[in-house]
mmCIF file of C-alpha atoms in Angstrom:
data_model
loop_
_atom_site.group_PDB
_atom_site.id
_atom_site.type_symbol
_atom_site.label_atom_id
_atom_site.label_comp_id
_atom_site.label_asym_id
_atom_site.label_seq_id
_atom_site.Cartn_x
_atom_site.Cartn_y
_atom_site.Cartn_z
ATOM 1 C CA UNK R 30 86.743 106.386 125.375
ATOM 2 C CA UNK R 31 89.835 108.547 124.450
ATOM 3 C CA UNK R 32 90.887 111.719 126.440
ATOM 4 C CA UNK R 33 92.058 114.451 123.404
ATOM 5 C CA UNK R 34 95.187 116.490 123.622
ATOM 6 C CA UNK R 35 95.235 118.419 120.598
ATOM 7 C CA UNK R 36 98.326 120.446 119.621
ATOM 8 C CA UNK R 37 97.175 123.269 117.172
ATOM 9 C CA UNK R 38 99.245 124.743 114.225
ATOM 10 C CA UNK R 39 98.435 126.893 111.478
ATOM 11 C CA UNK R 40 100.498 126.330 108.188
ATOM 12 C CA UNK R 41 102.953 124.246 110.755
ATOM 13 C CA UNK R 42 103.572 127.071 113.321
ATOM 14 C CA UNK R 43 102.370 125.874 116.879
ATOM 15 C CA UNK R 44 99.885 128.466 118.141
ATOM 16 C CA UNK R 45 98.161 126.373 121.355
ATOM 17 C CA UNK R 46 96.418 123.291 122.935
ATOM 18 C CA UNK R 47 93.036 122.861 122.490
ATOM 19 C CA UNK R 48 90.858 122.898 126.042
ATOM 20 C CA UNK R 49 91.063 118.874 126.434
ATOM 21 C CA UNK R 50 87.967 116.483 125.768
ATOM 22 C CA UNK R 51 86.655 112.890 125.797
ATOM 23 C CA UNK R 52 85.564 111.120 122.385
ATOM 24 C CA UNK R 53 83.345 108.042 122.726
ATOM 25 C CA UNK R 54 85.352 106.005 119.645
ATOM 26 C CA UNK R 55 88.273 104.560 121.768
ATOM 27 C CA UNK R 56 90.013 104.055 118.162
ATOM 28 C CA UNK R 57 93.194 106.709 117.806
ATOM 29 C CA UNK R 58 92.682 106.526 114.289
ATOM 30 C CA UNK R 59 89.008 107.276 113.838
ATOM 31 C CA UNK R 60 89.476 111.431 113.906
ATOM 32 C CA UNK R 61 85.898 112.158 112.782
ATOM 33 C CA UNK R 62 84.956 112.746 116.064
ATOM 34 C CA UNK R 63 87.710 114.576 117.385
ATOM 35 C CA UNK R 64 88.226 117.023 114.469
ATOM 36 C CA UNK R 65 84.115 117.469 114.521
ATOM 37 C CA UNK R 66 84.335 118.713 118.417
ATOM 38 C CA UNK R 67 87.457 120.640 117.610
ATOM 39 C CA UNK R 68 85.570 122.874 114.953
ATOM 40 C CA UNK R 69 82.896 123.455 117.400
ATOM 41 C CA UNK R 70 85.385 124.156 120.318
ATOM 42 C CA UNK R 71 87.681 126.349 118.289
ATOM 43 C CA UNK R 72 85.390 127.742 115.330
ATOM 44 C CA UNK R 73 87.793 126.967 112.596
ATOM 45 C CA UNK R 74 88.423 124.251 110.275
ATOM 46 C CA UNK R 75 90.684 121.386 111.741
ATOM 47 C CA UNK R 76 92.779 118.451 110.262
ATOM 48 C CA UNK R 77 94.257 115.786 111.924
ATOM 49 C CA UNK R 78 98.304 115.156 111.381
ATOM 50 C CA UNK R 79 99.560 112.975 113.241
ATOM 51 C CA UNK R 80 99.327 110.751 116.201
ATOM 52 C CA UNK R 81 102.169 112.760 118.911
ATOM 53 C CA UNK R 82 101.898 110.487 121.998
ATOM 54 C CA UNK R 83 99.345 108.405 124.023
ATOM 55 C CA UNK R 84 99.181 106.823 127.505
ATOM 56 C CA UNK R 85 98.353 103.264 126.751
ATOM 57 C CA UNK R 86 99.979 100.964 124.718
ATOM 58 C CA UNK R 87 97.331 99.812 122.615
ATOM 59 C CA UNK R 88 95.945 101.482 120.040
ATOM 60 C CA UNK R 89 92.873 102.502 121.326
ATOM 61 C CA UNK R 90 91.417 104.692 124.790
ATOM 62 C CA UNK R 91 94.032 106.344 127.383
ATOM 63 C CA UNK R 92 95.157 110.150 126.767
ATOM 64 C CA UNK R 93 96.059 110.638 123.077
ATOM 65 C CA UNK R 94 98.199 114.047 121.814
ATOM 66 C CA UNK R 95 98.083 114.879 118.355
ATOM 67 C CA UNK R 96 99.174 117.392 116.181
ATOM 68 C CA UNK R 97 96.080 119.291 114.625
ATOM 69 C CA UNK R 98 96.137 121.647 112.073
ATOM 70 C CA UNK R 99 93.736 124.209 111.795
ATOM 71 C CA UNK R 100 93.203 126.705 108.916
ATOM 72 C CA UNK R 101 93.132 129.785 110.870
ATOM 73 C CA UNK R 102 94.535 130.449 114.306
ATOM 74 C CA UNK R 103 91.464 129.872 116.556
ATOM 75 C CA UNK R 104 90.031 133.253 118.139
ATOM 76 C CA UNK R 105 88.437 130.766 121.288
ATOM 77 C CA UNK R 106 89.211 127.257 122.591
ATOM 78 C CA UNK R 107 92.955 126.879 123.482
ATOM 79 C CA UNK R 108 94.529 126.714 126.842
ATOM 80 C CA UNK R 109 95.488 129.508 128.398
ATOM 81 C CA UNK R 110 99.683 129.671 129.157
ATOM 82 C CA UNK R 111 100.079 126.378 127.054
ATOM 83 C CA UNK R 112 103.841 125.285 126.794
ATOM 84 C CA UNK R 113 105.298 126.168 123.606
ATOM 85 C CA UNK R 114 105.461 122.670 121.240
ATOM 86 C CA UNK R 115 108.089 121.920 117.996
ATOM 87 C CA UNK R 116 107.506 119.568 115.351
ATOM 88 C CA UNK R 117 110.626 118.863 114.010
ATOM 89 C CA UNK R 118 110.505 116.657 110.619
ATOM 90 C CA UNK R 119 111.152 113.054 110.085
ATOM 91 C CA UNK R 120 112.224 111.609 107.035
ATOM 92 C CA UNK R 121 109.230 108.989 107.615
ATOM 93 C CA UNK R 122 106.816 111.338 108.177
ATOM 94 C CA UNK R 123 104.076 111.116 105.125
ATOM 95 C CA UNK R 124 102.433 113.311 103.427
ATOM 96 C CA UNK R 125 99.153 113.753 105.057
ATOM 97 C CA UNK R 126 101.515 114.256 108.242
ATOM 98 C CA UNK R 127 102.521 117.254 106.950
ATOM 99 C CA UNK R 128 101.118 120.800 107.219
ATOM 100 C CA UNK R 129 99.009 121.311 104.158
ATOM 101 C CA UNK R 130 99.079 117.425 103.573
ATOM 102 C CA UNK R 131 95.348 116.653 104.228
ATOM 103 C CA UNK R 132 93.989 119.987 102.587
ATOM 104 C CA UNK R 133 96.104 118.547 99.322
ATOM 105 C CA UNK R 134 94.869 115.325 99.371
ATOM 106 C CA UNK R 135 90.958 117.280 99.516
ATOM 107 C CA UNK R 136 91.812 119.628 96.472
ATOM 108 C CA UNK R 137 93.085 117.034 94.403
ATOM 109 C CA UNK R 138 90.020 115.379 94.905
ATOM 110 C CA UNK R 139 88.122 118.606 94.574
ATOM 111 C CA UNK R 140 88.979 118.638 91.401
ATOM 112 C CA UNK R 141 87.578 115.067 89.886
ATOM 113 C CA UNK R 142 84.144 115.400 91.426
ATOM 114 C CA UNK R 143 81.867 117.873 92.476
ATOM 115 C CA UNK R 144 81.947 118.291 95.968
ATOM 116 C CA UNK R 145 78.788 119.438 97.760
ATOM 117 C CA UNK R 146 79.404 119.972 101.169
ATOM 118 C CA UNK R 147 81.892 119.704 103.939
ATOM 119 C CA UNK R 148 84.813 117.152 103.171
ATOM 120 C CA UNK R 149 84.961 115.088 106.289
ATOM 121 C CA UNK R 150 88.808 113.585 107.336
ATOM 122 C CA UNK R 151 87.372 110.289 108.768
ATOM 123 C CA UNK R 152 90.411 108.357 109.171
ATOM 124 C CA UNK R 153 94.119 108.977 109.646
ATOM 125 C CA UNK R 154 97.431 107.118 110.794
ATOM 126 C CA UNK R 155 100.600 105.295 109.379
ATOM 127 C CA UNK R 156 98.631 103.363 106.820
ATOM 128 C CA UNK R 157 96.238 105.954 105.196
ATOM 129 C CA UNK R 158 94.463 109.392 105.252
ATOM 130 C CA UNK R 159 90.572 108.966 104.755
ATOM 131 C CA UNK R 160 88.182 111.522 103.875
ATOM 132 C CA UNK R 161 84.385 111.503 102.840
ATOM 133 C CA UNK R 162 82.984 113.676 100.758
ATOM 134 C CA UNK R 163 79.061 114.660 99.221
ATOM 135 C CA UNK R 164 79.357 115.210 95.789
ATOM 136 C CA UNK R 165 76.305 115.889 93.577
ATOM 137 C CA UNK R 166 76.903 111.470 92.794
ATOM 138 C CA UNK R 167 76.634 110.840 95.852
ATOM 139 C CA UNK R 168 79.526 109.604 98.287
ATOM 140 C CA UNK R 169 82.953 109.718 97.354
ATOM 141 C CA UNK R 170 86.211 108.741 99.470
ATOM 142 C CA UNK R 171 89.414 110.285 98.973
ATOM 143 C CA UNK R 172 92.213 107.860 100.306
ATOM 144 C CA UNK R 173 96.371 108.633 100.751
ATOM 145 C CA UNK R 174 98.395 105.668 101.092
ATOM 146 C CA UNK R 175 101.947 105.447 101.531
ATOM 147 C CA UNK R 176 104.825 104.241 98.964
ATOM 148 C CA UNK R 177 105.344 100.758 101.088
ATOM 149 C CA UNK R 178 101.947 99.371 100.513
ATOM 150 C CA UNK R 179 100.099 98.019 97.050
ATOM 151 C CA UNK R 180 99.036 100.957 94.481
ATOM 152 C CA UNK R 181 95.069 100.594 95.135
ATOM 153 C CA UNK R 182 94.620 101.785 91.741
ATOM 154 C CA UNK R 183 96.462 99.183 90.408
ATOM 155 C CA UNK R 184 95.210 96.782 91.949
ATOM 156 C CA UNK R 185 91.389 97.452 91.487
ATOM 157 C CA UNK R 186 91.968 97.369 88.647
ATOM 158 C CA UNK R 187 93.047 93.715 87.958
ATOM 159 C CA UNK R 188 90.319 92.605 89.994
ATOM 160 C CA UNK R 189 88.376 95.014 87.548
ATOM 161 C CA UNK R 190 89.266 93.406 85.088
ATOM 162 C CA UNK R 191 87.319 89.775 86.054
ATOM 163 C CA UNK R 192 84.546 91.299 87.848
ATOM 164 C CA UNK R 193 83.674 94.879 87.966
ATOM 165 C CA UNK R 194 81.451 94.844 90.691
ATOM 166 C CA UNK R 195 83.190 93.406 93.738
ATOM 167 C CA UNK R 196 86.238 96.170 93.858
ATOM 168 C CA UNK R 197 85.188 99.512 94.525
ATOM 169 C CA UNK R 198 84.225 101.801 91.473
ATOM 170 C CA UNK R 199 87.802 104.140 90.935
ATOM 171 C CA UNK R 200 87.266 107.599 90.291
ATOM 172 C CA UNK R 201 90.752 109.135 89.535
ATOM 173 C CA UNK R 202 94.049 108.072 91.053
ATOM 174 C CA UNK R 203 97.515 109.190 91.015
ATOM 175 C CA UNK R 204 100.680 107.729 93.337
ATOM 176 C CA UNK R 205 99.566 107.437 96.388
ATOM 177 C CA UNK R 206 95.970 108.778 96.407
ATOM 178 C CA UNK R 207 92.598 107.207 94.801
ATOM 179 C CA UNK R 208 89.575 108.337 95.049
ATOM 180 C CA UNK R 209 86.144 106.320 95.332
ATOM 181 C CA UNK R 210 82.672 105.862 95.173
ATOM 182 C CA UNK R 211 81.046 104.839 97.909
ATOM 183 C CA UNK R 212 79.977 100.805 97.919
ATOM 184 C CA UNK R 213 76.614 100.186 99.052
ATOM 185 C CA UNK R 214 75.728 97.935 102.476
ATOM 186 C CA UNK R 215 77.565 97.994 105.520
ATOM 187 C CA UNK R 216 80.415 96.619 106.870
ATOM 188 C CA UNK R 217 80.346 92.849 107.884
ATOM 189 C CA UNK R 218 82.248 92.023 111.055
ATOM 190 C CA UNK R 219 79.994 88.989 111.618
ATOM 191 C CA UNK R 220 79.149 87.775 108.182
ATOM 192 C CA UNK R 221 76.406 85.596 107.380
ATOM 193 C CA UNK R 222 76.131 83.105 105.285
ATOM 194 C CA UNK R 223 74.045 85.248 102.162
ATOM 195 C CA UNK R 224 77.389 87.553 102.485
ATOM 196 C CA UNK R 225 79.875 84.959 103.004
ATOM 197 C CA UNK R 226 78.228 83.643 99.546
ATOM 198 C CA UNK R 227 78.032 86.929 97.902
ATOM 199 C CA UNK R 228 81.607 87.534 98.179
ATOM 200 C CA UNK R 229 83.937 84.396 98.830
ATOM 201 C CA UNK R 230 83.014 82.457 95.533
ATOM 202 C CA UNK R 231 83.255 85.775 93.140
ATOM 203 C CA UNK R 232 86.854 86.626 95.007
ATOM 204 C CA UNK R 233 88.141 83.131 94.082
ATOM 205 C CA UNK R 234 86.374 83.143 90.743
ATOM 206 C CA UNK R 235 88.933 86.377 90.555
ATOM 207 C CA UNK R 236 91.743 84.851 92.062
ATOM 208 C CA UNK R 237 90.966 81.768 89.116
ATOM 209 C CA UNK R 238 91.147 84.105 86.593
ATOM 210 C CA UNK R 239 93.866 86.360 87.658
ATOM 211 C CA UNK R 240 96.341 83.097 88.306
ATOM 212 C CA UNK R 241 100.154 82.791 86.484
ATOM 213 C CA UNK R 242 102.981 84.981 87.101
ATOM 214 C CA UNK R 243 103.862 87.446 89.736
ATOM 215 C CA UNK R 244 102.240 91.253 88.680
ATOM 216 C CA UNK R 245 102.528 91.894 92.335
ATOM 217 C CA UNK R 246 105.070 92.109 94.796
ATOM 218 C CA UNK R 247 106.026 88.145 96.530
ATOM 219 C CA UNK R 248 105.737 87.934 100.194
ATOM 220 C CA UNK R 249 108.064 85.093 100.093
ATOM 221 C CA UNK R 250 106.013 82.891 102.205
ATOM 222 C CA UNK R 251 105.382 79.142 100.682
ATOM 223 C CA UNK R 252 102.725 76.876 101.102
ATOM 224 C CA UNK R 253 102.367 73.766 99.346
ATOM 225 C CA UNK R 254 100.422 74.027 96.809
ATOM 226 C CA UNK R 255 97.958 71.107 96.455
ATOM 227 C CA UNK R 256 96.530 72.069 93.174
ATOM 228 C CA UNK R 257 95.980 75.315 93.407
ATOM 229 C CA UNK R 258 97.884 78.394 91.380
ATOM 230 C CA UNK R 259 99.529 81.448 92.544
ATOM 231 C CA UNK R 260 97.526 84.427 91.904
ATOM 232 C CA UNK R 261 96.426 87.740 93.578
ATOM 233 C CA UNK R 262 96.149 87.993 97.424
ATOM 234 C CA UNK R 263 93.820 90.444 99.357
ATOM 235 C CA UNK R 264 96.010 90.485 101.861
ATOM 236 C CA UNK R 265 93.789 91.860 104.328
ATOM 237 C CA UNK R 266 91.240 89.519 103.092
ATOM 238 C CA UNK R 267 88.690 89.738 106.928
ATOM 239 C CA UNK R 268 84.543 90.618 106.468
ATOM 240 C CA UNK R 269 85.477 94.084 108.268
ATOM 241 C CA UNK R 270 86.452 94.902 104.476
ATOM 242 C CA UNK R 271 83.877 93.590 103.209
ATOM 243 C CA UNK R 272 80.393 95.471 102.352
ATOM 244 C CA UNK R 273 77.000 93.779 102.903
ATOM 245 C CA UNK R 274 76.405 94.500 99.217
ATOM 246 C CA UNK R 275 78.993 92.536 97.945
ATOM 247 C CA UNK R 276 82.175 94.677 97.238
ATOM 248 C CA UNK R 277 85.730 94.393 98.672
ATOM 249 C CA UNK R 278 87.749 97.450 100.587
ATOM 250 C CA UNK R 279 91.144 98.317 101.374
ATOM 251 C CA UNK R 280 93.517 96.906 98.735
ATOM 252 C CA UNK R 281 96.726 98.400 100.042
ATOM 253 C CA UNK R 282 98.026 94.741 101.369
ATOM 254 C CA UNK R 283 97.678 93.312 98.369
ATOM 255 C CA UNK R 284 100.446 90.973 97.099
ATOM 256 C CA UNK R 285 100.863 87.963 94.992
ATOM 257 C CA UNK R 286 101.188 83.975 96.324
ATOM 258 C CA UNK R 287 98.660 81.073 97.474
ATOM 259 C CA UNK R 288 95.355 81.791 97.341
ATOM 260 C CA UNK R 289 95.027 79.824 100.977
ATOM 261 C CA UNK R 290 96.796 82.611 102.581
ATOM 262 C CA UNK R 291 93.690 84.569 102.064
ATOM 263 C CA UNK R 292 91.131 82.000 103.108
ATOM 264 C CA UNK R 293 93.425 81.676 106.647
ATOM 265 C CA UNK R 294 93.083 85.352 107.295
ATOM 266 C CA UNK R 295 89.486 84.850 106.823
ATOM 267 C CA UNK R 296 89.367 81.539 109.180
ATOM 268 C CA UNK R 297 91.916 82.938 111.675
ATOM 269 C CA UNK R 298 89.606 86.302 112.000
ATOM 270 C CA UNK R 299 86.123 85.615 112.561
ATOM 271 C CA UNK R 300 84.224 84.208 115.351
ATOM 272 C CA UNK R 301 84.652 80.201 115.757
ATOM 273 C CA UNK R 302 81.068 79.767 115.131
ATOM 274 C CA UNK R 303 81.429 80.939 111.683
ATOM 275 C CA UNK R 304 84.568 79.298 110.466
ATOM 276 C CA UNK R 305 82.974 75.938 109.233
ATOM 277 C CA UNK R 306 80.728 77.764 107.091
ATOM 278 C CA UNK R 307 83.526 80.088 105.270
ATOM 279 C CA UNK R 308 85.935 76.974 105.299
ATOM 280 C CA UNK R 309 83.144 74.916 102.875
ATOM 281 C CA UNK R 310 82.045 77.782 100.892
ATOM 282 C CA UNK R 311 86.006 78.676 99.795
ATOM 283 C CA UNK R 312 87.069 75.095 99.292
ATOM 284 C CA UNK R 313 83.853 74.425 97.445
ATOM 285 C CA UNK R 314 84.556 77.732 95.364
ATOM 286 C CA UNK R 315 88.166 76.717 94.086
ATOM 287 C CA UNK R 316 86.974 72.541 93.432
ATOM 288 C CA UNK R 317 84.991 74.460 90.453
ATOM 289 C CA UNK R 318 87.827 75.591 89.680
ATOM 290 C CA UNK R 319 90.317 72.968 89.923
ATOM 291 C CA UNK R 320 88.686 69.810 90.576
ATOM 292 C CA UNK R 321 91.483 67.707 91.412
ATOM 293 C CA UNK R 322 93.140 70.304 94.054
ATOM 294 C CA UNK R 323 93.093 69.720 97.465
ATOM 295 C CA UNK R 324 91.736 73.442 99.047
ATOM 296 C CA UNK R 325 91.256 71.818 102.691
ATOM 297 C CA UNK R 326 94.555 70.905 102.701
ATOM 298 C CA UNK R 327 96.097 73.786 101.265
ATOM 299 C CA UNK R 328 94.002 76.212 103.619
ATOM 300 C CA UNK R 329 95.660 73.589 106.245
ATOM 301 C CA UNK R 330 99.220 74.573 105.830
ATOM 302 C CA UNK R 331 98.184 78.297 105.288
ATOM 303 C CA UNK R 332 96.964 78.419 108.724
ATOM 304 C CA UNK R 333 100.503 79.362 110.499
ATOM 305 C CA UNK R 334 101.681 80.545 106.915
ATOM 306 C CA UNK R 335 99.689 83.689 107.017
ATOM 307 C CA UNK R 336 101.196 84.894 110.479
ATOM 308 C CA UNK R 337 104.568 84.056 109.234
ATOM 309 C CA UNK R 338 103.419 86.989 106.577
ATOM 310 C CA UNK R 339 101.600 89.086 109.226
ATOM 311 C CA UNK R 340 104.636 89.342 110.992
ATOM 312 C CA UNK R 341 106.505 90.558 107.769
ATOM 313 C CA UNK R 342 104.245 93.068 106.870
ATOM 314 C CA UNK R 343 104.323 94.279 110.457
ATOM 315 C CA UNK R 344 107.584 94.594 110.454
ATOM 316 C CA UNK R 345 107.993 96.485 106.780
ATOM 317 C CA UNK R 346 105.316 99.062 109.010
ATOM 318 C CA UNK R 347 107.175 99.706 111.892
ATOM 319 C CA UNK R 348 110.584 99.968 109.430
ATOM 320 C CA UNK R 349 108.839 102.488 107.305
ATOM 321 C CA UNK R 350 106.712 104.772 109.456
ATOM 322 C CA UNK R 351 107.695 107.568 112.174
ATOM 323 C CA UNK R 352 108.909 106.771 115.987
ATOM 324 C CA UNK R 353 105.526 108.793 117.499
ATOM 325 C CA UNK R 354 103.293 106.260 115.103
ATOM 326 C CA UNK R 355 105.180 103.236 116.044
ATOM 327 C CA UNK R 356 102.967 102.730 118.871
ATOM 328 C CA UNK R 357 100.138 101.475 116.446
ATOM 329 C CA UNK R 358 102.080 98.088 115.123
ATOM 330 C CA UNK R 359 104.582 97.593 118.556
ATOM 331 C CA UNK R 360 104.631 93.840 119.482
ATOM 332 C CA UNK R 361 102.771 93.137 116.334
ATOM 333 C CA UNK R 362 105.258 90.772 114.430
ATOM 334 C CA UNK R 363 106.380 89.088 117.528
ATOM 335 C CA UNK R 364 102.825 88.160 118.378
ATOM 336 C CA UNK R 365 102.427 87.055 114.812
ATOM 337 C CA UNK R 366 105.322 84.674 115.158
ATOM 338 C CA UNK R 367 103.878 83.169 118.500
ATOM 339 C CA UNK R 368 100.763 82.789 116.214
ATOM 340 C CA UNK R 369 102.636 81.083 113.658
ATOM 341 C CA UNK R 370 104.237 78.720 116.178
ATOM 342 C CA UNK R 371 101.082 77.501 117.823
ATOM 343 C CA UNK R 372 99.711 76.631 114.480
ATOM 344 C CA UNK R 373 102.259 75.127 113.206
ATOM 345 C CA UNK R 374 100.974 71.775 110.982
#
């Protein structure tokens, strides 16, 4: 459960704090249901900005201030005598941080699909901007991501390119925004087996294809290779972005470099119970591919090789994003290290 402080501002001029409230979702980035009970509270439209300050150091429950814009000054709902507030710039802040930055990311979408209804902002912090939207085809997500992470676009594509079907279907796109259809199922924290086959063969069937030189960005991180080819990484590559009907979300990590460090993140994430299952389906998946590879050893080494990249991706985060949003990634790399360390073959 998070306690809301919201800081209002129309067209970035502070104009009150919202009467505060409780949210069930202890997330800070799931805004659905704060910007839902802030439209009811304050009869106007509201966007979340940007995360201002919390009370915990996690990223989830404890008192959580952030900067809401709203696209009329509220007539009910704010505090009476509430101190003035400033929101002086960053040069990290991104653009859905600024005023008029989530309305922009809604037209531009507005304008490749025919939207039906409310646009919803679902989602929002240091890594992306999320918002659902009914269009007369059904679901569409518009998604803002910033300049340090993978172009999505470009990347579903290539995966596109081998199999259509397990990358989300791409609307339009421009630098730093896609949008999306939505991809059937549900999301699949605790996969089973029918979904651990529906996806893990058909991603390295991909990854077969895709293999040879660089077209991504190189993490740097080496792990013997036992076989196997360099090709394109997930990044990211855990059943929570996966959908029960077989497509993959959330390419922003993507980069290029042993397919293994993919099948660790798997491993490393899910329950133990489920890791001998995922483990033979992936190494079974690349021997059709490469017969005379060694996957088990590979994924081996790529245990404590994959934290050794968490902890530089965490790091290019909390180097690129602003001091109030910080809060999200703090600790991050040096846990991933410790990781590293205690897996180390």
């Amino acid at each position: 459960m998070r306690e809301i402080r919201a800081l209002v501002t129309v067209g970035g001029r502070y104009v009150g704090e919202a009467e505060p409230f409780t949210v069930d979702s202890p997330w800070w980035n799931d805004v659905e249901p704060v910007t839902a009970r802030l439209d009811e509270l304050l009869g106007v439209t509201t966007s979340v900005l940007r995360l201002v300050g919390t009370t915990t150091p996690a990223t989830r429950d404890g008192v959580v201030t952030y900067q809401v814009e709203a696209d009329r000054v509220p007539v009910r709902g704010l505090s009476a005598g509430s101190t003035p507030q400033e929101f002086p710039d960053h040069p990290l802040r991104l653009p859905w941080a600024r005023p008029g930055g989530p309305a922009a990311l809604v037209a531009w979408a507005r304008r490749h699909v025919d939207v039906t209804g409310p646009a919803v902002q679902v989602k929002t912090w240091n890594l992306s901007c999320l918002y659902r939207l009914p269009t007369a085809d059904g679901t569409a997500w518009a998604k803002a991501t910033p300049p340090f992470m993978a172009d999505e676009a470009e990347v579903i594509g290539l995966v596109a390119s081998v199999d259509p079907t397990l990358a989300p279907t791409l609307i339009a796109a421009e630098p730093g925004r896609v949008l999306l259809a939505e991809a059937p199922g549900v999301d699949c924290w605790r996969p089973g087996a029918d979904v651990v086959a529906r996806i893990v063969p058909r991603w390295v069937a991909v990854q077969a294809a895709l293999a040879g030189p660089p077209r991504l960005r190189v993490r740097g991180v080496r792990v013997p290779d036992f076989g196997l080819p360099e090709t394109l990484l997930h990044g990211d590559f855990h059943p929570g972005n996966w959908r029960s009907g077989g497509v993959v979300l959330d390419w922003g990590d993507a980069h290029w470099g042993h397919p293994a460090l993919d099948a660790a993140r798997l491993v490393g994430f899910v329950a133990p119970e489920f890791r001998p299952s995922i483990e033979r389906a992936w190494i079974d998946a690349w021997l059709r591919h490469f017969p005379s590879s060694d996957p088990a050893s590979a994924l081996r080494h790529a245990r404590p090789a994959s934290h050794l990249v968490g902890a530089l991706v965490y790091q290019e985060f909390l180097d690129n994003i602003e001091p109030s949003e910080r809060v999200y990634h703090l600790g991050d790399p040096e846990a991933e290290l410790e990781r590293a360390q205690s897996l180390a073959v």
